[in-house]
Short mmCIF file of C-alpha atoms in Angstrom, two decimals:
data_model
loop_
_atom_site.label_atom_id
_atom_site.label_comp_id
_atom_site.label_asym_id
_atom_site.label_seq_id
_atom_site.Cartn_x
_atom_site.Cartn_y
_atom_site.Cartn_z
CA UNK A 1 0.00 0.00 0.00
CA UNK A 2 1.77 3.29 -1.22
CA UNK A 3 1.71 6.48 1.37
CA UNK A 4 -0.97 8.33 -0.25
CA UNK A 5 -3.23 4.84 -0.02
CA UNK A 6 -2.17 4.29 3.33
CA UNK A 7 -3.31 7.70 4.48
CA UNK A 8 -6.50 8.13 3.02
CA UNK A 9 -7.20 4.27 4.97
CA UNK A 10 -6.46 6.33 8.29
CA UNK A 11 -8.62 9.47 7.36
CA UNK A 12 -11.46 7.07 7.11
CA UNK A 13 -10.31 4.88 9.89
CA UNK A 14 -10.62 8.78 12.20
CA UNK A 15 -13.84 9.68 10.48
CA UNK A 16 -15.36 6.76 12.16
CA UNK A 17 -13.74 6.68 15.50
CA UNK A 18 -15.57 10.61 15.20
CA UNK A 19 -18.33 9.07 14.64
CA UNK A 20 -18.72 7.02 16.79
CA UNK A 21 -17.36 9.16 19.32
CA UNK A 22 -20.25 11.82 18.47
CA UNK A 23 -22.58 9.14 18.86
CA UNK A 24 -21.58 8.60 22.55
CA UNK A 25 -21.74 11.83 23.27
CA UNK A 26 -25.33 11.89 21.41
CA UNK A 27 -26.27 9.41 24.08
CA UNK A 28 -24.72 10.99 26.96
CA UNK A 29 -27.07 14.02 25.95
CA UNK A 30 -30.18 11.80 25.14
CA UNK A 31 -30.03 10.60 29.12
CA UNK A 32 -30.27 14.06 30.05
CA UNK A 33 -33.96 13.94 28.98
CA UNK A 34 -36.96 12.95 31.01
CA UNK A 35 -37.11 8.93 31.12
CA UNK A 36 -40.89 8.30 30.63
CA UNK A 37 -43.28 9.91 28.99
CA UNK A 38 -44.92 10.14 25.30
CA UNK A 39 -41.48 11.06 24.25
CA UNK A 40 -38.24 9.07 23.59
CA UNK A 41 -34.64 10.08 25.07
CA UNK A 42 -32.56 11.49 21.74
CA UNK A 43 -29.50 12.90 21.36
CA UNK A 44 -28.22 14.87 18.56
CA UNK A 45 -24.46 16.42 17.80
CA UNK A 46 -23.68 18.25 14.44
CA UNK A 47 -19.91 17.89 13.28
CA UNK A 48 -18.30 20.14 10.49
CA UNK A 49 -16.61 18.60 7.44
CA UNK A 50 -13.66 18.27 9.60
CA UNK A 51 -14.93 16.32 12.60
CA UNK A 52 -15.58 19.57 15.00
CA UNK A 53 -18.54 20.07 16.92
CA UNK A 54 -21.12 22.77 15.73
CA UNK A 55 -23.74 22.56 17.68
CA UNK A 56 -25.06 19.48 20.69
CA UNK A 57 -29.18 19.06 21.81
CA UNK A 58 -31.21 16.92 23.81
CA UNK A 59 -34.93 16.73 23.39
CA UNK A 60 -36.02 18.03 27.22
CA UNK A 61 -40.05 16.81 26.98
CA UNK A 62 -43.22 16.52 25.03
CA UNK A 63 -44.36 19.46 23.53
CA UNK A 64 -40.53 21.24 23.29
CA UNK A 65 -37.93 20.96 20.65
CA UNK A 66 -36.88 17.37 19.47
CA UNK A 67 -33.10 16.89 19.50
CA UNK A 68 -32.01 17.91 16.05
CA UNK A 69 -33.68 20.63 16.31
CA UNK A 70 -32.66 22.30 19.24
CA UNK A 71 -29.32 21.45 18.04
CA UNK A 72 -29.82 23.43 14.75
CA UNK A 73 -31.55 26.51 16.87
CA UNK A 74 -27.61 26.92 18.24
CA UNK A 75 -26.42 27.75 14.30
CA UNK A 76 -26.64 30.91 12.40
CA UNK A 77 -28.60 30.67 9.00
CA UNK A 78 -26.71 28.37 6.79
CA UNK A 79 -24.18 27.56 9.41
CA UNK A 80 -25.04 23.86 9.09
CA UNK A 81 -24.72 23.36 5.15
CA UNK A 82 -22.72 20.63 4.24
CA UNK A 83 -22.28 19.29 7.90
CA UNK A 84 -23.03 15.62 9.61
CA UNK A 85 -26.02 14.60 12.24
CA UNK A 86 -25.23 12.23 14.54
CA UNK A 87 -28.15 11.54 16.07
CA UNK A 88 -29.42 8.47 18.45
CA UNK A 89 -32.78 7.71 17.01
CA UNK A 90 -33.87 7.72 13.38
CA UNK A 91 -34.89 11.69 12.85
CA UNK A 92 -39.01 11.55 12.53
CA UNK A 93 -41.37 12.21 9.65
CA UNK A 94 -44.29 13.36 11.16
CA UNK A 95 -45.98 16.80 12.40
CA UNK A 96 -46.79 16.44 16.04
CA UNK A 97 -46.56 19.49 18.60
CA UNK A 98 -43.07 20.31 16.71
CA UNK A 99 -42.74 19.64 13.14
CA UNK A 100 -40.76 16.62 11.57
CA UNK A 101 -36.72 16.36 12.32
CA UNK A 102 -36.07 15.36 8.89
CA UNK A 103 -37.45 18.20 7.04
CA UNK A 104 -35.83 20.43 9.75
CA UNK A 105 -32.25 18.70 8.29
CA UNK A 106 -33.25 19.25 4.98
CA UNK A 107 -34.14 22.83 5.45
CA UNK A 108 -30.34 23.02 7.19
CA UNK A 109 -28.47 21.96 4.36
CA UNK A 110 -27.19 19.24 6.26
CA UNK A 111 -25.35 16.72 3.74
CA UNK A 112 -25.19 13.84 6.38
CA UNK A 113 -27.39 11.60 8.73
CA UNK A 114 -25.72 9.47 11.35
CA UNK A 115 -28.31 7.54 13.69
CA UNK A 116 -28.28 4.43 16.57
CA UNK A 117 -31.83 2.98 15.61
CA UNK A 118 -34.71 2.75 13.57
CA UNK A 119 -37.84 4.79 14.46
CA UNK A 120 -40.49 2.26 15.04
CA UNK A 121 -43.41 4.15 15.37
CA UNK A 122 -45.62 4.13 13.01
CA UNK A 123 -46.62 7.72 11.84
CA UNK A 124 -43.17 9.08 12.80
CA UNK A 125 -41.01 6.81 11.14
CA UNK A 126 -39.61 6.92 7.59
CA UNK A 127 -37.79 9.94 8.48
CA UNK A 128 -34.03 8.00 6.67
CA UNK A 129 -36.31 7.77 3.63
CA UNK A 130 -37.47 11.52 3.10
CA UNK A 131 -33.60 12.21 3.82
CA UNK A 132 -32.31 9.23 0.82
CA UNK A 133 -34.53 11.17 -1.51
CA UNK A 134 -33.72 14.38 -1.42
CA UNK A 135 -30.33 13.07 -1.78
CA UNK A 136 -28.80 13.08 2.04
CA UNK A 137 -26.17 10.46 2.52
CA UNK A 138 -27.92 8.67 4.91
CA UNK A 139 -26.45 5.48 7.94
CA UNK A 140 -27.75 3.19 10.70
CA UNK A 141 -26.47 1.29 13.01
CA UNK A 142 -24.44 3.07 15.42
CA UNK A 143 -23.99 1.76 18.51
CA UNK A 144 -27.11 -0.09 17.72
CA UNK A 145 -27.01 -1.99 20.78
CA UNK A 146 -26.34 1.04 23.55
CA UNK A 147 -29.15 3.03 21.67
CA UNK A 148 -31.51 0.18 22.06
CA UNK A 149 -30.43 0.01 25.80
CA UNK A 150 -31.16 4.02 26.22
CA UNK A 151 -34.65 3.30 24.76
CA UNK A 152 -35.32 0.45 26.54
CA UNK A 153 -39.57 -0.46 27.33
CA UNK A 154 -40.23 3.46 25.19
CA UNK A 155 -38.66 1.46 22.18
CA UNK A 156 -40.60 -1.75 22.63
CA UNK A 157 -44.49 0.17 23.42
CA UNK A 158 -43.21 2.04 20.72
CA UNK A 159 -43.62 -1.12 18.46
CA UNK A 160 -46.39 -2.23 19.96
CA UNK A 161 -48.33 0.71 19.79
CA UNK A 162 -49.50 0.49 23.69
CA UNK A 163 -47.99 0.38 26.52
CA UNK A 164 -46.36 -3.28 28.31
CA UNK A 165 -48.94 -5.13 30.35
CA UNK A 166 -47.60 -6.99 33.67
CA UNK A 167 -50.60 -9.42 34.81
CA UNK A 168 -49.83 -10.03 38.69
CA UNK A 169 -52.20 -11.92 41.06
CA UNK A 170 -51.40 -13.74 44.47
CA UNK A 171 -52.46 -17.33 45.04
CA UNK A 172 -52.59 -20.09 47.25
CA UNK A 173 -51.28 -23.30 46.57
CA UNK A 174 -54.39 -24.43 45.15
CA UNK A 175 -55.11 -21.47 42.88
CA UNK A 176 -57.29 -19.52 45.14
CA UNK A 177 -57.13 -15.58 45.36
CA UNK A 178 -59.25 -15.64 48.45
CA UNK A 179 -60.76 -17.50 50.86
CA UNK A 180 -64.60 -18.70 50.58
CA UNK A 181 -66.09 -16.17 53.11
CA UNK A 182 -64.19 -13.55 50.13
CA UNK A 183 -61.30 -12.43 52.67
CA UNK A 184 -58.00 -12.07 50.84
CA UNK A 185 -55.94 -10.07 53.62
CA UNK A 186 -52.82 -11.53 53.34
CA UNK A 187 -52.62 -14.80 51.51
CA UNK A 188 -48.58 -13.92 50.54
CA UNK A 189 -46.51 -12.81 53.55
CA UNK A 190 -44.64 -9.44 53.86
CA UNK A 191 -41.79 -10.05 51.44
CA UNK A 192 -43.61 -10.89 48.62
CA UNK A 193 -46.32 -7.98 49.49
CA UNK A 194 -42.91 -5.73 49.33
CA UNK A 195 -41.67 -7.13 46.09
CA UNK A 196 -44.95 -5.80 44.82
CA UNK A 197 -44.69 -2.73 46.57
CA UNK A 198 -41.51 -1.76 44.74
CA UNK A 199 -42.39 -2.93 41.60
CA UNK A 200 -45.18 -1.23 41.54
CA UNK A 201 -43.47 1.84 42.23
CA UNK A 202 -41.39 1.24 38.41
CA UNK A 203 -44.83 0.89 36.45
CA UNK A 204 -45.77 3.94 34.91
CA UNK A 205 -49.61 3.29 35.71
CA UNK A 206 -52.10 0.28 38.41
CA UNK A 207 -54.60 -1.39 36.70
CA UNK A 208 -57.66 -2.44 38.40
CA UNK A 209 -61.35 -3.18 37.88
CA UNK A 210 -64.64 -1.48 39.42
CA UNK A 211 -65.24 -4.95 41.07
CA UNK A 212 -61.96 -5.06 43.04
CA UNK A 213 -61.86 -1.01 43.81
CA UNK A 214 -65.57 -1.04 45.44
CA UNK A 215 -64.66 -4.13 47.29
CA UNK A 216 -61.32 -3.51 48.53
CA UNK A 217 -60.87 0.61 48.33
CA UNK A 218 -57.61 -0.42 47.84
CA UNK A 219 -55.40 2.98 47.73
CA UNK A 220 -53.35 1.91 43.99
CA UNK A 221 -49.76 3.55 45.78
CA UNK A 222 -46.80 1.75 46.30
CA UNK A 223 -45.04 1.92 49.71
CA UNK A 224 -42.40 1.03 51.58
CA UNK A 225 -42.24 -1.66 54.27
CA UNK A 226 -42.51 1.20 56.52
CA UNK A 227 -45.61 2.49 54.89
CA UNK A 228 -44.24 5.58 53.12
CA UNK A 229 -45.23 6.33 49.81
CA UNK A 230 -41.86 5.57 47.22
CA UNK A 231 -41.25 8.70 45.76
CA UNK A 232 -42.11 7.64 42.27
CA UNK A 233 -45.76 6.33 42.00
CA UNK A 234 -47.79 4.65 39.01
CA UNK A 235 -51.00 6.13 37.80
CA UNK A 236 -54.19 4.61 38.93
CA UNK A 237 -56.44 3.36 36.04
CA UNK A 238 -59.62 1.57 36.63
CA UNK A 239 -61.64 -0.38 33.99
CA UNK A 240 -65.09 -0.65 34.00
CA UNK A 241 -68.49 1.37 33.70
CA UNK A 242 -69.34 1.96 37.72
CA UNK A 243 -68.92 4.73 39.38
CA UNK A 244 -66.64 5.56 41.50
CA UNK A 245 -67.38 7.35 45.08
CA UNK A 246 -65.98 10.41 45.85
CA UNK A 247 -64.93 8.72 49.19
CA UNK A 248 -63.02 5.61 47.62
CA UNK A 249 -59.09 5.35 48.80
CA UNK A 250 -57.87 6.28 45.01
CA UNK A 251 -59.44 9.52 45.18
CA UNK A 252 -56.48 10.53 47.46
CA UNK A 253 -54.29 9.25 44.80
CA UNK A 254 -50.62 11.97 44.30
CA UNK A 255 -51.81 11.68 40.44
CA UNK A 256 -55.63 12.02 39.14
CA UNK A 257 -57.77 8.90 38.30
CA UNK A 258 -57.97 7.42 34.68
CA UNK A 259 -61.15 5.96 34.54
CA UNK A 260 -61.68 3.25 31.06
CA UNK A 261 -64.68 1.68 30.21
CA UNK A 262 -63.22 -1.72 29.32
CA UNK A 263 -65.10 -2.43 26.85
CA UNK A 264 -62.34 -2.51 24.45
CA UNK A 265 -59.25 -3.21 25.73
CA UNK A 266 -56.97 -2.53 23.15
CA UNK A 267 -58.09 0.50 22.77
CA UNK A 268 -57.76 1.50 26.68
CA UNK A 269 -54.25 0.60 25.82
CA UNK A 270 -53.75 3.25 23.10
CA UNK A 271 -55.20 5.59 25.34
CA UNK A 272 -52.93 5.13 28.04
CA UNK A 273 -50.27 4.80 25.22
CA UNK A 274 -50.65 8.39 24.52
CA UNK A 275 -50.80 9.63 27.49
CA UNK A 276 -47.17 8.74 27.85
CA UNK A 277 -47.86 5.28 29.97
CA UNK A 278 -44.84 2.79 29.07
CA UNK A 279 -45.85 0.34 31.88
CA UNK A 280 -49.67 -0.82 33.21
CA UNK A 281 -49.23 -3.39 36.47
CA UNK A 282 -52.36 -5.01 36.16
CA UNK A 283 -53.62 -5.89 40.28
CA UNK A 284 -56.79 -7.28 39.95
CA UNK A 285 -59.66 -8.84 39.85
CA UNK A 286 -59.51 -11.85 38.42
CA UNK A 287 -62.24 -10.53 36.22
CA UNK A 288 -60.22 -7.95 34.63
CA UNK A 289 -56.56 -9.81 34.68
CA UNK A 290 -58.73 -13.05 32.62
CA UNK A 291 -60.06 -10.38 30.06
CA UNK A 292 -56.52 -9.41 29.29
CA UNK A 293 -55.26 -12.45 28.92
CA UNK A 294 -58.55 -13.87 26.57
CA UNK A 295 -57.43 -10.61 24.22
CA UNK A 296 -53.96 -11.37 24.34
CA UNK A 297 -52.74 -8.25 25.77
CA UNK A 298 -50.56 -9.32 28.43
CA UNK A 299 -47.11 -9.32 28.29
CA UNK A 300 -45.58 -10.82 31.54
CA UNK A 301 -46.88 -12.78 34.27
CA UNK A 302 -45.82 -11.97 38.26
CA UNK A 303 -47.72 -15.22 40.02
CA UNK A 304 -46.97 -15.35 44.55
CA UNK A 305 -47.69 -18.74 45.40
CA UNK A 306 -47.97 -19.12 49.27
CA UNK A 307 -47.85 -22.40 50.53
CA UNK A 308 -51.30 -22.59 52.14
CA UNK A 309 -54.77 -24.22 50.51
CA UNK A 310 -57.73 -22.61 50.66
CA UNK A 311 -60.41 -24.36 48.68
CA UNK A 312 -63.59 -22.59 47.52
CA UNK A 313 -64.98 -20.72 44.59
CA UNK A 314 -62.05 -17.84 44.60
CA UNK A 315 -60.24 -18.75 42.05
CA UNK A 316 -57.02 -16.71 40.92
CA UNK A 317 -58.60 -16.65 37.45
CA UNK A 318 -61.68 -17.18 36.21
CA UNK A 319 -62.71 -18.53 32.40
CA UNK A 320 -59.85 -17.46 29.34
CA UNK A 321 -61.42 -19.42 26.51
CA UNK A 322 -59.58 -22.41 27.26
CA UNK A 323 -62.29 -25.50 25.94
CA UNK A 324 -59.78 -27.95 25.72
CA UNK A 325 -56.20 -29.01 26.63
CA UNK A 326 -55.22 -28.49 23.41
CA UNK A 327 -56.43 -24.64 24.24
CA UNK A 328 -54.06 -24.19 26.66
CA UNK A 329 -52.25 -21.12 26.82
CA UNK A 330 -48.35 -21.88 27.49
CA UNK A 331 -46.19 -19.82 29.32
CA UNK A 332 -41.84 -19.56 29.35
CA UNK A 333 -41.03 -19.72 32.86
CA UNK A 334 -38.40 -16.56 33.28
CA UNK A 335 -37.29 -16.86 36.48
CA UNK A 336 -38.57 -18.48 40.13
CA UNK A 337 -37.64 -16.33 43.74
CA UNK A 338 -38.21 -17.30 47.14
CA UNK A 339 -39.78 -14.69 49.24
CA UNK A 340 -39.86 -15.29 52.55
CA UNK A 341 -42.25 -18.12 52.52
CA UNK A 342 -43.50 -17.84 49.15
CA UNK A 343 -42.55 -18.42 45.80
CA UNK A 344 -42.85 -15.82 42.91
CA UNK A 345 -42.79 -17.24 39.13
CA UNK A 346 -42.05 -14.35 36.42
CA UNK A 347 -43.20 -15.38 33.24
CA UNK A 348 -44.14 -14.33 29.54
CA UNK A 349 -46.99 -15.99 26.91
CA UNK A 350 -44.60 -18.79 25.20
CA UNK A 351 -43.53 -17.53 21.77
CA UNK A 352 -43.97 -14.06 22.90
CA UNK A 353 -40.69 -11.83 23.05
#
C-alpha cells in the first residue's frame, strides 16, 4: 500500500472513531432527557466537514424541541450546510406538537445523517427515507445496541403501539385468590407484598377493575415496608363502567384517576399509550386480569404462590377461553424467587418476546 493509499485508509479509519465518538456523546445528551413519557430520550451532535462540533441538543419533553432541532436553533442561518447529524434515534417524519426532524435537516443543508436505531413508530417513522430522496447520505447502526439500551420499554411500546402489560395476582397453593367467606388479607406474607410494593413503584400506571376497587378501596400507591409512599408512583387506572365514590381510597391518589370503560381493551391501551404510559401493572380482579389475557394483551406474568390451601370458589382466574387441553395457553417460565415463605414465578406468553 503506497503512502498516499495508506493515508486516506487512516482518514477514514478517524472519520469513524468521530463518529462514533459523536454518537456517545449523542447518548450521553439523550439521558439528560426525562425517562418516561410520550417522548423518547434522543440525542443529537452536528460535526463540520472536519470532525468539529457545531452545535449538541437533547430533546427536554413533550411538547418542546426534538433533539435535532434544538441542536440546529444553536447555528446561524446556513451555518449547518454541508455538515453531519449524529443523532441516536432515526430523525421523525411526522408533524406532532413540533414539526418533523427530517425536514428540519433538509431545510439546514445538512449533507449527512448518522443515527443508533430505527424509528419504530408508526406515523413518525420513515424519516431516513425523506432524507435518501432528497439526496442526504444517509447510515444506521451506530452503537445499535447502547441506543436500544437508552430506549429500553419506550422502544418496545413504541412497536407495539400500547404500553407493556404486567398481569400479577397472588395465590394459594391451590389457585385460590381468596378465601370462601371472600377475605383475601394476606394470603402472601410481607416479602412478597414488598416485592410488589416496589415494583409497583417502576410501572408507569395500576390497573384495576370497578369490582376489586368497590370491594377492597384499595389505595393503587406503592409503599415502603414502613408504609411511606416511594417517591415515584404509578397512575391509577380503573376499567369498568361503575362509578366511583368520591370517598373511595384512590381519590387521594398523588396523580388524578384514569377511569376506562373496558369495553375494548386494546383500545384502553392506546389511550394510556398516549398519554405517555410505558408500563400498566395489572392488580386485579380476576375478572379484569382473565379479560386481558382472553385478548392477548398481556405481556408478563408476576404469580406469589404461598404455601397454604384454601379451597372454595375464589379462584385466581376465572374462564380465558380455554375448551380444551389443546387450548391451553403456554407460558416460558423466566425466572422463580423465594420470598420469605412464598414463591414468585415471572413469566411471559410462550412464543412471545
Amino acid at each position: 500500500m503506497g503512502a498516499s493509499e495508506t493515508n486516506e485508509a487512516r482518514a477514514v479509519a478517524l472519520h469513524a472513531d468521530v463518529i462514533v465518538d459523536a454518537m456517545r456523546r449523542g447518548l450521553e445528551l439523550a439521558r439528560r432527557g426525562p425517562a418516561r413519557g410520550v417522548n423518547p430520550q434522543v440525542g443529537c451532535v452536528i460535526l463540520a466537514a472536519d470532525g468539529t462540533v457545531l452545535a449538541e441538543g437533547w430533546h427536554r419533553g413533550a411538547g418542546t424541541a426534538h433533539a435535532e432541532t434544538d441542536a440546529l436553533s444553536q447555528l446561524g442561518p446556513g451555518a449547518a450546510a454541508g455538515s453531519t447529524a449524529v443523532v441516536t434515534l432515526e430523525p421523525c417524519n411526522h408533524t406532532g406538537r413540533t414539526g418533523p426532524c427530517a425536514q428540519a435537516l433538509l431545510d439546514a443543508g445538512v449533507s449527512r445523517v448518522v443515527y443508533s436505531v430505527d424509528d419504530p413508530g408508526q406515523r413518525s417513522r420513515g424519516g431516513a427515507d425523506r432524507l435518501r430522496s432528497a439526496g442526504v447520505d444517509v447510515s444506521s447502526g451506530v452503537l445499535r445496541s447502547e441506543g436500544e439500551a437508552l430506549l429500553g420499554d419506550w422502544l418496545t411500546t413504541a412497536r407495539l403501539g400500547r404500553p407493556i402489560v404486567t398481569a400479577k395476582w397472588a395465590q394459594s397453593l391451590d389457585g385460590r385468590a381468596a378465601a370462601a367467606d371472600g377475605t383475601s388479607q394476606w394470603v402472601t406474607g410481607p416479602d412478597a407484598r414488598a416485592d410488589v410494593h416496589a415494583r409497583r413503584a417502576a410501572a408507569d400506571a395500576i390497573g384495576v377493575g370497578t369490582g376489586t376497587l368497590l370491594s377492597d378501596d384499595p389505595s393503587l400507591t406503592a409503599r415502603t415496608s414502613s408504609g411511606e409512599l416511594y417517591p415515584t408512583q404509578p397512575v391509577p387506572v380503573v376499567f369498568g363502567h361503575r362509578e366511583i365514590p368520591d370517598s373511595a381510597a384512590v381519590r387521594h391518589h398523588p396523580h388524578a384517576l384514569v377511569h376506562l370503560p373496558g369495553d375494548d381493551l386494546a383500545a384502553d391501551l392506546v389511550g394510556l399509550h398516549a398519554l405517555g404510559i410505558r408500563s400498566l401493572f395489572l392488580e386485579g380482579g380476576p375478572a379484569l386480569i382473565s379479560s386481558f389475557l382472553t385478548a392477548g394483551l398481556v405481556d408478563e406474568y408476576l404469580v406469589y404462590i404461598a404455601p397454604v390451601l384454601l379451597g372454595g370458589p375464589h379462584t385466581a382466574l376465572t374462564d380465558i377461553g380455554v375448551g380444551s387441553i389443546s387450548d391451553a395457553r403456554r407460558l416460558t417460565v423466566d425466572d422463580v424467587h423465594t420470598l420469605g415463605d412464598d414463591l414468585l414465578i415471572v413469566a411471559h406468553p410462550k412464543g412471545h418476546a
